[in-house]
mmCIF file of C-alpha atoms in Angstrom:
data_model
loop_
_atom_site.group_PDB
_atom_site.id
_atom_site.type_symbol
_atom_site.label_atom_id
_atom_site.label_comp_id
_atom_site.label_asym_id
_atom_site.label_seq_id
_atom_site.Cartn_x
_atom_site.Cartn_y
_atom_site.Cartn_z
ATOM 1 C CA MET U 1225 71.212 -27.415 -24.758
ATOM 2 C CA ARG U 1226 68.217 -26.537 -27.165
ATOM 3 C CA GLU U 1227 67.074 -23.724 -24.964
ATOM 4 C CA ALA U 1228 70.615 -22.227 -24.672
ATOM 5 C CA GLU U 1229 70.970 -22.373 -28.576
ATOM 6 C CA GLU U 1230 67.644 -20.645 -28.931
ATOM 7 C CA ILE U 1231 68.707 -17.790 -26.462
ATOM 8 C CA LEU U 1232 72.000 -17.253 -28.320
ATOM 9 C CA THR U 1233 70.629 -17.513 -31.829
ATOM 10 C CA PRO U 1234 69.928 -14.013 -33.364
ATOM 11 C CA ALA U 1235 66.332 -13.175 -33.970
ATOM 12 C CA TYR U 1236 65.218 -13.681 -37.546
ATOM 13 C CA GLN U 1237 62.872 -11.461 -39.395
ATOM 14 C CA GLU U 1238 59.263 -12.815 -39.262
ATOM 15 C CA ASP U 1239 56.181 -11.457 -40.716
ATOM 16 C CA LEU U 1240 54.183 -10.924 -37.522
ATOM 17 C CA THR U 1241 50.909 -10.271 -39.465
ATOM 18 C CA GLN U 1242 51.063 -14.056 -40.338
ATOM 19 C CA VAL U 1243 51.742 -15.344 -36.799
ATOM 20 C CA SER U 1244 48.857 -17.219 -35.497
ATOM 21 C CA ARG U 1245 49.479 -17.927 -31.864
ATOM 22 C CA THR U 1246 47.783 -17.695 -28.474
ATOM 23 C CA LEU U 1247 49.818 -15.481 -25.999
ATOM 24 C CA THR U 1248 49.044 -16.098 -22.224
ATOM 25 C CA ILE U 1249 49.731 -13.185 -19.749
ATOM 26 C CA ILE U 1250 49.580 -13.444 -16.079
ATOM 27 C CA ALA U 1251 48.442 -10.138 -14.585
ATOM 28 C CA ASP U 1252 46.765 -8.635 -11.560
ATOM 29 C CA GLU U 1253 43.290 -7.720 -12.393
ATOM 30 C CA ALA U 1254 44.204 -3.912 -11.988
ATOM 31 C CA TYR U 1255 46.922 -4.117 -14.458
ATOM 32 C CA ALA U 1256 45.192 -6.246 -16.925
ATOM 33 C CA ALA U 1257 42.457 -3.644 -17.063
ATOM 34 C CA VAL U 1258 44.966 -0.924 -17.643
ATOM 35 C CA LEU U 1259 47.124 -2.902 -20.158
ATOM 36 C CA SER U 1260 44.631 -4.866 -22.219
ATOM 37 C CA PRO U 1261 42.964 -1.944 -24.207
ATOM 38 C CA ALA U 1262 46.188 -0.527 -25.549
ATOM 39 C CA LEU U 1263 47.745 -3.931 -26.086
ATOM 40 C CA LEU U 1264 44.912 -5.222 -28.170
ATOM 41 C CA ARG U 1265 44.631 -1.959 -30.255
ATOM 42 C CA GLN U 1266 48.237 -2.451 -31.096
ATOM 43 C CA ALA U 1267 47.898 -6.225 -31.794
ATOM 44 C CA ILE U 1268 45.026 -5.691 -34.205
ATOM 45 C CA LEU U 1269 47.263 -3.682 -36.404
ATOM 46 C CA GLU U 1270 50.562 -5.553 -36.002
ATOM 47 C CA VAL U 1271 49.766 -9.174 -35.048
ATOM 48 C CA PRO U 1272 46.115 -9.570 -36.167
ATOM 49 C CA LEU U 1273 46.061 -13.354 -36.054
ATOM 50 C CA ALA U 1274 47.299 -13.557 -32.462
ATOM 51 C CA ARG U 1275 44.993 -14.179 -29.550
ATOM 52 C CA PHE U 1276 45.343 -13.206 -25.915
ATOM 53 C CA VAL U 1277 44.530 -14.974 -22.773
ATOM 54 C CA PHE U 1278 44.683 -12.924 -19.512
ATOM 55 C CA THR U 1279 44.801 -15.014 -16.412
ATOM 56 C CA VAL U 1280 44.884 -14.129 -12.748
ATOM 57 C CA GLU U 1281 48.054 -14.294 -10.585
ATOM 58 C CA SER U 1282 49.265 -17.861 -10.160
ATOM 59 C CA THR U 1283 49.492 -19.571 -6.861
ATOM 60 C CA HIS U 1284 52.449 -21.691 -8.128
ATOM 61 C CA GLY U 1285 54.980 -18.898 -8.048
ATOM 62 C CA ASN U 1286 57.051 -18.596 -11.307
ATOM 63 C CA ALA U 1287 56.384 -22.275 -12.312
ATOM 64 C CA PRO U 1288 54.050 -21.488 -15.151
ATOM 65 C CA LEU U 1289 56.717 -19.283 -16.789
ATOM 66 C CA ARG U 1290 59.421 -21.821 -16.430
ATOM 67 C CA GLU U 1291 57.203 -24.645 -17.715
ATOM 68 C CA GLY U 1292 55.881 -22.594 -20.760
ATOM 69 C CA ALA U 1293 52.194 -22.513 -19.628
ATOM 70 C CA VAL U 1294 52.499 -18.821 -19.598
ATOM 71 C CA ASP U 1295 54.330 -16.355 -21.934
ATOM 72 C CA ILE U 1296 54.784 -13.384 -19.618
ATOM 73 C CA GLU U 1297 53.824 -12.104 -16.186
ATOM 74 C CA VAL U 1298 52.923 -8.434 -15.457
ATOM 75 C CA GLY U 1299 52.652 -6.983 -11.956
ATOM 76 C CA ILE U 1300 54.495 -7.069 -8.651
ATOM 77 C CA ILE U 1301 57.125 -9.753 -9.261
ATOM 78 C CA ASP U 1302 57.844 -10.668 -5.674
ATOM 79 C CA GLU U 1303 59.667 -13.933 -6.427
ATOM 80 C CA PRO U 1304 62.777 -12.964 -8.287
ATOM 81 C CA SER U 1305 64.558 -15.886 -9.820
ATOM 82 C CA PRO U 1306 67.818 -16.270 -11.871
ATOM 83 C CA GLU U 1307 65.675 -18.459 -14.179
ATOM 84 C CA LEU U 1308 63.728 -15.419 -15.330
ATOM 85 C CA ARG U 1309 64.267 -12.243 -17.160
ATOM 86 C CA ILE U 1310 62.700 -9.373 -15.108
ATOM 87 C CA GLU U 1311 62.115 -5.836 -16.339
ATOM 88 C CA PRO U 1312 60.921 -3.021 -14.211
ATOM 89 C CA LEU U 1313 58.365 -0.938 -15.989
ATOM 90 C CA PHE U 1314 57.122 1.818 -13.758
ATOM 91 C CA LYS U 1315 56.288 2.830 -10.157
ATOM 92 C CA ASP U 1316 52.606 2.927 -9.077
ATOM 93 C CA SER U 1317 51.024 4.250 -5.982
ATOM 94 C CA PHE U 1318 47.747 3.896 -4.113
ATOM 95 C CA VAL U 1319 45.142 6.680 -4.395
ATOM 96 C CA GLY U 1320 41.719 7.266 -2.863
ATOM 97 C CA VAL U 1321 38.549 6.929 -5.124
ATOM 98 C CA VAL U 1322 35.073 8.171 -4.476
ATOM 99 C CA ARG U 1323 32.068 9.034 -6.643
ATOM 100 C CA THR U 1324 31.943 12.353 -8.374
ATOM 101 C CA GLY U 1325 30.464 15.004 -6.022
ATOM 102 C CA HIS U 1326 31.335 13.102 -2.988
ATOM 103 C CA PRO U 1327 31.129 15.274 0.174
ATOM 104 C CA LEU U 1328 34.730 14.174 1.314
ATOM 105 C CA LEU U 1329 36.131 16.360 -1.519
ATOM 106 C CA THR U 1330 34.381 19.535 -0.436
ATOM 107 C CA ASP U 1331 37.621 20.444 1.402
ATOM 108 C CA ALA U 1332 41.069 19.142 1.612
ATOM 109 C CA VAL U 1333 41.132 15.471 2.421
ATOM 110 C CA THR U 1334 42.746 15.294 5.813
ATOM 111 C CA ALA U 1335 43.690 11.972 7.588
ATOM 112 C CA LYS U 1336 40.774 12.496 10.122
ATOM 113 C CA ALA U 1337 38.248 13.267 7.412
ATOM 114 C CA PHE U 1338 39.490 10.275 5.402
ATOM 115 C CA ALA U 1339 39.205 7.901 8.348
ATOM 116 C CA SER U 1340 35.684 9.137 9.219
ATOM 117 C CA ALA U 1341 34.279 7.941 5.901
ATOM 118 C CA ARG U 1342 32.961 4.483 5.284
ATOM 119 C CA HIS U 1343 35.409 2.362 3.285
ATOM 120 C CA VAL U 1344 35.342 -0.639 1.000
ATOM 121 C CA SER U 1345 38.461 -2.783 1.043
ATOM 122 C CA VAL U 1346 39.806 -4.705 -1.853
ATOM 123 C CA SER U 1347 41.311 -8.059 -0.968
ATOM 124 C CA ARG U 1348 41.286 -11.542 -2.520
ATOM 125 C CA LYS U 1349 41.725 -12.980 0.926
ATOM 126 C CA GLY U 1350 38.857 -11.000 2.429
ATOM 127 C CA ARG U 1351 41.005 -8.729 4.582
ATOM 128 C CA LEU U 1352 39.403 -5.685 6.151
ATOM 129 C CA THR U 1353 42.701 -4.057 7.102
ATOM 130 C CA GLY U 1354 45.945 -3.354 5.435
ATOM 131 C CA PRO U 1355 48.915 -0.828 5.005
ATOM 132 C CA ILE U 1356 46.467 2.145 4.966
ATOM 133 C CA ASP U 1357 45.230 1.136 8.462
ATOM 134 C CA VAL U 1358 48.741 0.885 9.681
ATOM 135 C CA ALA U 1359 49.517 4.463 8.435
ATOM 136 C CA LEU U 1360 46.261 5.740 10.013
ATOM 137 C CA HIS U 1361 47.139 4.183 13.294
ATOM 138 C CA GLU U 1362 50.362 6.370 13.529
ATOM 139 C CA PHE U 1363 47.955 9.394 13.614
ATOM 140 C CA GLY U 1364 45.777 7.697 16.321
ATOM 141 C CA LEU U 1365 43.000 7.093 13.729
ATOM 142 C CA ARG U 1366 40.997 4.076 12.664
ATOM 143 C CA ARG U 1367 38.715 3.910 9.613
ATOM 144 C CA GLU U 1368 35.511 2.085 9.271
ATOM 145 C CA VAL U 1369 35.748 -0.565 6.720
ATOM 146 C CA ILE U 1370 32.271 -1.882 6.068
ATOM 147 C CA ALA U 1371 33.023 -4.390 3.346
ATOM 148 C CA SER U 1372 35.664 -6.369 1.423
ATOM 149 C CA VAL U 1373 35.418 -7.333 -2.166
ATOM 150 C CA PRO U 1374 37.784 -9.497 -4.141
ATOM 151 C CA ASN U 1375 38.543 -7.241 -7.115
ATOM 152 C CA TYR U 1376 38.808 -3.663 -8.070
ATOM 153 C CA GLY U 1377 36.052 -4.048 -10.633
ATOM 154 C CA GLU U 1378 33.345 -4.662 -8.070
ATOM 155 C CA ALA U 1379 34.508 -1.641 -5.953
ATOM 156 C CA LEU U 1380 34.360 0.621 -8.952
ATOM 157 C CA LEU U 1381 30.780 -0.429 -9.742
ATOM 158 C CA MET U 1382 29.709 0.307 -6.071
ATOM 159 C CA LEU U 1383 31.206 3.789 -5.888
ATOM 160 C CA PRO U 1384 28.957 5.847 -8.271
ATOM 161 C CA LEU U 1385 25.876 4.618 -6.327
ATOM 162 C CA THR U 1386 27.184 5.113 -2.721
ATOM 163 C CA ASP U 1387 29.261 7.398 -0.425
ATOM 164 C CA PHE U 1388 31.804 4.704 0.033
ATOM 165 C CA VAL U 1389 35.563 5.312 -0.335
ATOM 166 C CA THR U 1390 38.240 2.920 -1.516
ATOM 167 C CA ALA U 1391 41.814 2.842 -2.498
ATOM 168 C CA MET U 1392 43.419 1.436 -5.592
ATOM 169 C CA PRO U 1393 46.505 1.747 -7.842
ATOM 170 C CA ARG U 1394 46.603 5.254 -9.432
ATOM 171 C CA SER U 1395 47.090 3.739 -12.974
ATOM 172 C CA LEU U 1396 43.786 1.860 -12.713
ATOM 173 C CA ALA U 1397 41.887 4.885 -11.084
ATOM 174 C CA ILE U 1398 42.839 7.284 -13.784
ATOM 175 C CA SER U 1399 42.052 4.767 -16.528
ATOM 176 C CA ALA U 1400 38.627 4.034 -14.869
ATOM 177 C CA GLN U 1401 37.922 7.636 -14.592
ATOM 178 C CA LYS U 1402 37.291 7.984 -18.286
ATOM 179 C CA SER U 1403 34.276 5.605 -18.102
ATOM 180 C CA VAL U 1404 33.103 5.608 -14.492
ATOM 181 C CA GLY U 1405 31.777 8.579 -12.545
ATOM 182 C CA ILE U 1406 34.472 8.708 -9.946
ATOM 183 C CA GLU U 1407 36.953 11.249 -8.591
ATOM 184 C CA VAL U 1408 40.593 10.439 -7.565
ATOM 185 C CA PHE U 1409 42.515 12.028 -4.765
ATOM 186 C CA ASP U 1410 45.967 11.697 -2.922
ATOM 187 C CA LEU U 1411 45.764 9.666 0.194
ATOM 188 C CA PRO U 1412 46.440 11.867 3.315
ATOM 189 C CA VAL U 1413 48.735 9.000 4.682
ATOM 190 C CA GLU U 1414 51.830 7.563 3.052
ATOM 191 C CA THR U 1415 51.886 4.099 1.605
ATOM 192 C CA ASP U 1416 54.783 2.280 -0.213
ATOM 193 C CA PRO U 1417 55.052 2.650 -3.882
ATOM 194 C CA ILE U 1418 54.418 -0.422 -6.166
ATOM 195 C CA SER U 1419 57.130 -1.509 -8.527
ATOM 196 C CA ILE U 1420 55.510 -2.981 -11.617
ATOM 197 C CA CYS U 1421 57.544 -5.344 -13.706
ATOM 198 C CA GLN U 1422 57.302 -7.841 -16.582
ATOM 199 C CA ALA U 1423 58.967 -11.274 -16.366
ATOM 200 C CA TRP U 1424 59.515 -13.989 -18.867
ATOM 201 C CA HIS U 1425 61.532 -17.162 -19.354
ATOM 202 C CA PRO U 1426 64.908 -16.777 -21.322
ATOM 203 C CA ARG U 1427 63.751 -19.222 -23.902
ATOM 204 C CA HIS U 1428 61.679 -16.540 -25.328
ATOM 205 C CA GLU U 1429 64.411 -13.905 -25.419
ATOM 206 C CA THR U 1430 64.833 -13.635 -29.120
ATOM 207 C CA GLU U 1431 61.523 -15.090 -30.332
ATOM 208 C CA PRO U 1432 60.054 -12.306 -32.661
ATOM 209 C CA VAL U 1433 56.394 -12.445 -31.471
ATOM 210 C CA HIS U 1434 57.547 -12.402 -27.765
ATOM 211 C CA VAL U 1435 60.012 -9.501 -28.459
ATOM 212 C CA TRP U 1436 56.886 -7.718 -29.845
ATOM 213 C CA LEU U 1437 54.742 -8.674 -26.922
ATOM 214 C CA ARG U 1438 57.286 -7.297 -24.312
ATOM 215 C CA GLN U 1439 57.605 -3.971 -26.439
ATOM 216 C CA ALA U 1440 53.872 -3.648 -26.610
ATOM 217 C CA ILE U 1441 53.400 -4.176 -22.861
ATOM 218 C CA ARG U 1442 56.260 -1.753 -22.139
ATOM 219 C CA SER U 1443 54.768 0.898 -24.445
ATOM 220 C CA ALA U 1444 51.230 0.451 -23.007
ATOM 221 C CA LEU U 1445 52.308 0.621 -19.332
ATOM 222 C CA THR U 1446 54.947 3.303 -19.452
ATOM 223 C CA ARG U 1447 52.381 5.673 -20.864
ATOM 224 C CA THR U 1448 50.079 5.422 -17.954
ATOM 225 C CA PRO U 1449 49.456 8.621 -15.947
ATOM 226 C CA SER U 1450 51.335 6.946 -12.863
ATOM 227 C CA ALA U 1451 54.384 5.769 -14.938
ATOM 228 C CA ALA U 1452 57.690 7.169 -13.605
#
């Protein structure tokens, strides 16, 4: 009953510059990297006393949101629930990434040329194959994946020093291009688009600082180069 009253109660005006609170965000590493700079820049100006904790995707489904351990989740929300509010933010897609000056980019990147390069896979589960390999198989091609790393940060650090090729979400690749010596190219095979959402528990629906958080996340991610 208390939670129902909170949802139905109109939001009151609160001086967000005086709100001292820790906001916890579950986000895939790629989207935390894209989101955090813009979010924190806005927070310094508008909620300067707030602190932010970014944590990796939970293995417990949406339980942390329901139980109040987490304020919001950002990423691929693959467990829709009537207990949660879910807002689509934008569509992302995978792109190829290589070091600046990589010989693969001398000509148009064909499926055959792409498959013939040496690849690094990004997988928390250590997988060496995925949807890209399925798409290449339709062309009768197979790529050589020589390593799997658990996150995109490791892959990005490897690329400028090698001729390896990797794939990652466009939003992260474009963001990283500003500070890392990499080039981004369209994959020569089709992969499914990625729907990026934010999700929260209804108990926070009218809470002023949470309303601010949702707006700030929305603003930061819908301005990304891949937003659609």
